[in-house]
Amino acid sequence: MIKKLKSTIDSVRPPDWLGYKSTWQDRVGWFIRYNIISRIPYPIREFYYEKIKTIWKPQHSRIRKAVPRYWWDLDHVLLVVNFEIIKSFYEDEYKANIVDWEGTGGDALKFTKWLEGAYKYITEDRPAIEKLIEKSYPNYKRVEKLEQDMELQDTTVLIELVKWRKYMWT
C-alpha cells in the first residue's frame, strides 16, 4: 500500500533534474497553474493581468510617485519623471545585474558609461548646482548663468536618454 501511495505521489511530482525536492505546496501550485489557470481563455486572463491586477499593484509605481499630485508645469514634470526613469533603471536593474548585456547590442559599454554619468549628475551634481544657485541669490547674473548651465546639462541628459532608450530593457 505504501509503495502504491509513493508511486502516485511521484507521478504528480515533476522530474527532479536539479535535485530540487518539491513540497505538497509546490505540487498544488503546479496543479493550479497548469490545470486550472491554463484552461481560462486567454482574453479573460489578459483582462485580469492588464486591468484588474493593476488596480492593486500598479506597474512602475516608483516612477508614478515622481508625478506630483499638485500643479507643476509640464516641462518640470517631464524632467522629473525622466530623471526618475534613469534613477530607477540604474538602482533597480543596472546595480542588481539584471540587464542582459548580450541582448542589448554592441554599444553596451558606451551606454553603461553614459548611465553612470547621468546617474551621478542627477543624484550628486544637480543638487550641488541647486545649492549653489540658492547661495548666490543676491548676484542675479551668477544665478542666471548657473541656471542656464543646469538647463543645458538637463537637456543633454534628456536627449541622450532618448538616444539610449533601446538599451533600457532587461
Short mmCIF file of C-alpha atoms in Angstrom, two decimals:
data_model
loop_
_atom_site.label_atom_id
_atom_site.label_comp_id
_atom_site.label_asym_id
_atom_site.label_seq_id
_atom_site.Cartn_x
_atom_site.Cartn_y
_atom_site.Cartn_z
CA MET A 1 0.00 0.00 0.00
CA ILE A 2 2.81 2.43 0.89
CA LYS A 3 4.65 1.65 -2.36
CA LYS A 4 1.47 2.32 -4.34
CA LEU A 5 0.92 5.62 -2.50
CA LYS A 6 4.55 6.63 -3.11
CA SER A 7 4.23 5.87 -6.83
CA THR A 8 1.08 8.03 -7.13
CA ILE A 9 2.83 10.90 -5.32
CA ASP A 10 5.86 10.54 -7.62
CA SER A 11 3.59 10.65 -10.66
CA VAL A 12 2.41 14.13 -9.62
CA ARG A 13 5.92 15.32 -8.85
CA PRO A 14 7.83 16.71 -11.85
CA PRO A 15 11.20 15.20 -12.75
CA ASP A 16 13.94 16.14 -10.32
CA TRP A 17 16.76 17.15 -12.68
CA LEU A 18 18.29 19.77 -10.38
CA GLY A 19 17.96 17.88 -7.12
CA TYR A 20 15.02 20.03 -6.02
CA LYS A 21 12.66 18.31 -3.61
CA SER A 22 9.18 19.66 -4.16
CA THR A 23 6.70 20.06 -1.36
CA TRP A 24 2.98 19.49 -1.45
CA GLN A 25 2.54 23.29 -1.79
CA ASP A 26 4.64 23.23 -4.96
CA ARG A 27 2.55 20.44 -6.42
CA VAL A 28 -0.70 22.27 -5.58
CA GLY A 29 0.72 25.42 -7.23
CA TRP A 30 1.71 23.48 -10.35
CA PHE A 31 -1.72 21.87 -10.46
CA ILE A 32 -3.45 25.26 -10.24
CA ARG A 33 -1.13 26.82 -12.83
CA TYR A 34 -1.21 24.07 -15.42
CA ASN A 35 -4.64 22.51 -14.91
CA ILE A 36 -6.85 25.42 -13.88
CA ILE A 37 -5.36 28.76 -14.97
CA SER A 38 -4.19 27.49 -18.36
CA ARG A 39 -7.79 26.48 -19.16
CA ILE A 40 -9.09 30.01 -18.65
CA PRO A 41 -9.45 31.65 -22.09
CA TYR A 42 -6.62 33.99 -22.96
CA PRO A 43 -8.74 37.18 -23.30
CA ILE A 44 -10.02 36.73 -19.75
CA ARG A 45 -6.51 36.16 -18.36
CA GLU A 46 -5.23 39.18 -20.30
CA PHE A 47 -8.07 41.34 -18.98
CA TYR A 48 -7.22 40.28 -15.42
CA TYR A 49 -3.46 40.96 -15.73
CA GLU A 50 -3.84 44.29 -17.57
CA LYS A 51 -6.95 45.80 -15.96
CA ILE A 52 -7.83 44.13 -12.64
CA LYS A 53 -4.41 43.26 -11.15
CA THR A 54 -3.02 46.73 -11.83
CA ILE A 55 -5.66 48.28 -9.58
CA TRP A 56 -3.98 46.77 -6.50
CA LYS A 57 -0.42 46.57 -7.81
CA PRO A 58 0.29 49.21 -10.46
CA GLN A 59 3.39 48.76 -12.58
CA HIS A 60 6.28 51.26 -12.36
CA SER A 61 4.99 52.56 -9.04
CA ARG A 62 8.32 54.28 -8.34
CA ILE A 63 8.02 56.37 -11.48
CA ARG A 64 4.35 57.10 -10.74
CA LYS A 65 5.37 58.50 -7.35
CA ALA A 66 7.59 61.04 -9.13
CA VAL A 67 4.49 62.68 -10.63
CA PRO A 68 3.15 65.13 -8.06
CA ARG A 69 -0.47 65.40 -7.02
CA TYR A 70 -0.27 69.18 -7.21
CA TRP A 71 0.34 71.51 -10.14
CA TRP A 72 3.72 71.63 -11.89
CA ASP A 73 4.42 72.93 -15.35
CA LEU A 74 4.75 70.12 -17.85
CA ASP A 75 8.37 70.90 -18.65
CA HIS A 76 9.25 70.28 -14.99
CA VAL A 77 7.13 67.11 -14.84
CA LEU A 78 8.89 65.86 -17.97
CA LEU A 79 12.27 66.50 -16.38
CA VAL A 80 11.47 64.91 -13.00
CA VAL A 81 9.80 61.81 -14.46
CA ASN A 82 12.59 61.12 -16.94
CA PHE A 83 15.22 61.60 -14.26
CA GLU A 84 13.29 59.13 -12.10
CA ILE A 85 13.30 56.67 -15.01
CA ILE A 86 17.09 56.91 -15.18
CA LYS A 87 17.45 56.53 -11.40
CA SER A 88 15.02 53.62 -11.33
CA PHE A 89 16.81 51.77 -14.12
CA TYR A 90 20.22 52.38 -12.55
CA GLU A 91 19.29 51.40 -8.99
CA ASP A 92 16.78 48.61 -9.62
CA GLU A 93 18.19 46.91 -12.71
CA TYR A 94 21.74 48.01 -13.50
CA LYS A 95 23.08 47.74 -9.95
CA ALA A 96 21.22 44.46 -9.43
CA ASN A 97 22.86 42.94 -12.56
CA ILE A 98 19.51 42.13 -14.14
CA VAL A 99 20.39 43.63 -17.53
CA ASP A 100 21.02 41.20 -20.39
CA TRP A 101 24.06 42.85 -21.98
CA GLU A 102 24.43 40.19 -24.69
CA GLY A 103 20.95 41.03 -25.97
CA THR A 104 21.40 44.80 -25.96
CA GLY A 105 23.96 45.10 -28.72
CA GLY A 106 27.46 46.35 -29.33
CA ASP A 107 27.36 49.76 -27.67
CA ALA A 108 26.51 48.42 -24.23
CA LEU A 109 29.78 49.70 -22.76
CA LYS A 110 29.10 53.22 -24.03
CA PHE A 111 25.60 53.01 -22.61
CA THR A 112 26.85 51.95 -19.18
CA LYS A 113 29.29 54.86 -19.11
CA TRP A 114 26.51 57.26 -20.05
CA LEU A 115 24.16 55.72 -17.49
CA GLU A 116 26.69 56.05 -14.68
CA GLY A 117 27.44 59.65 -15.68
CA ALA A 118 23.75 60.57 -15.94
CA TYR A 119 23.02 58.97 -12.57
CA LYS A 120 25.92 60.85 -10.97
CA TYR A 121 24.68 64.12 -12.49
CA ILE A 122 21.10 63.55 -11.29
CA THR A 123 21.96 62.44 -7.75
CA GLU A 124 25.10 64.45 -6.94
CA ASP A 125 25.95 67.22 -9.40
CA ARG A 126 22.49 68.68 -9.97
CA PRO A 127 21.65 69.03 -6.24
CA ALA A 128 25.04 70.72 -5.76
CA ILE A 129 24.26 73.18 -8.56
CA GLU A 130 20.85 73.88 -7.00
CA LYS A 131 22.54 74.66 -3.67
CA LEU A 132 24.97 76.99 -5.44
CA ILE A 133 22.04 78.78 -7.04
CA GLU A 134 20.38 79.25 -3.64
CA LYS A 135 23.59 80.57 -2.07
CA SER A 136 24.33 83.09 -4.81
CA TYR A 137 20.91 84.75 -4.96
CA PRO A 138 21.79 88.40 -4.46
CA ASN A 139 24.05 88.09 -7.52
CA TYR A 140 21.45 87.61 -10.27
CA LYS A 141 23.98 87.37 -13.09
CA ARG A 142 25.64 84.38 -11.40
CA VAL A 143 22.23 82.81 -10.70
CA GLU A 144 21.21 83.20 -14.32
CA LYS A 145 24.50 81.68 -15.52
CA LEU A 146 24.16 78.69 -13.17
CA GLU A 147 20.53 78.12 -14.20
CA GLN A 148 21.47 78.22 -17.89
CA ASP A 149 24.29 75.72 -17.31
CA MET A 150 21.97 73.42 -15.37
CA GLU A 151 19.29 73.65 -18.07
CA LEU A 152 21.87 72.84 -20.74
CA GLN A 153 23.06 69.77 -18.81
CA ASP A 154 19.45 68.68 -18.17
CA THR A 155 18.68 68.96 -21.88
CA THR A 156 21.79 66.96 -22.75
CA VAL A 157 20.81 64.16 -20.36
CA LEU A 158 17.24 64.06 -21.72
CA ILE A 159 18.41 63.97 -25.35
CA GLU A 160 20.84 61.18 -24.53
CA LEU A 161 18.07 59.29 -22.71
CA VAL A 162 16.05 59.26 -25.92
CA LYS A 163 19.08 58.11 -27.91
CA TRP A 164 19.90 55.28 -25.46
CA ARG A 165 16.29 54.17 -24.78
CA LYS A 166 16.65 50.86 -26.66
CA TYR A 167 19.24 49.74 -24.10
CA MET A 168 16.89 50.18 -21.15
CA TRP A 169 15.28 46.76 -21.14
CA THR A 170 16.02 43.65 -19.16
#
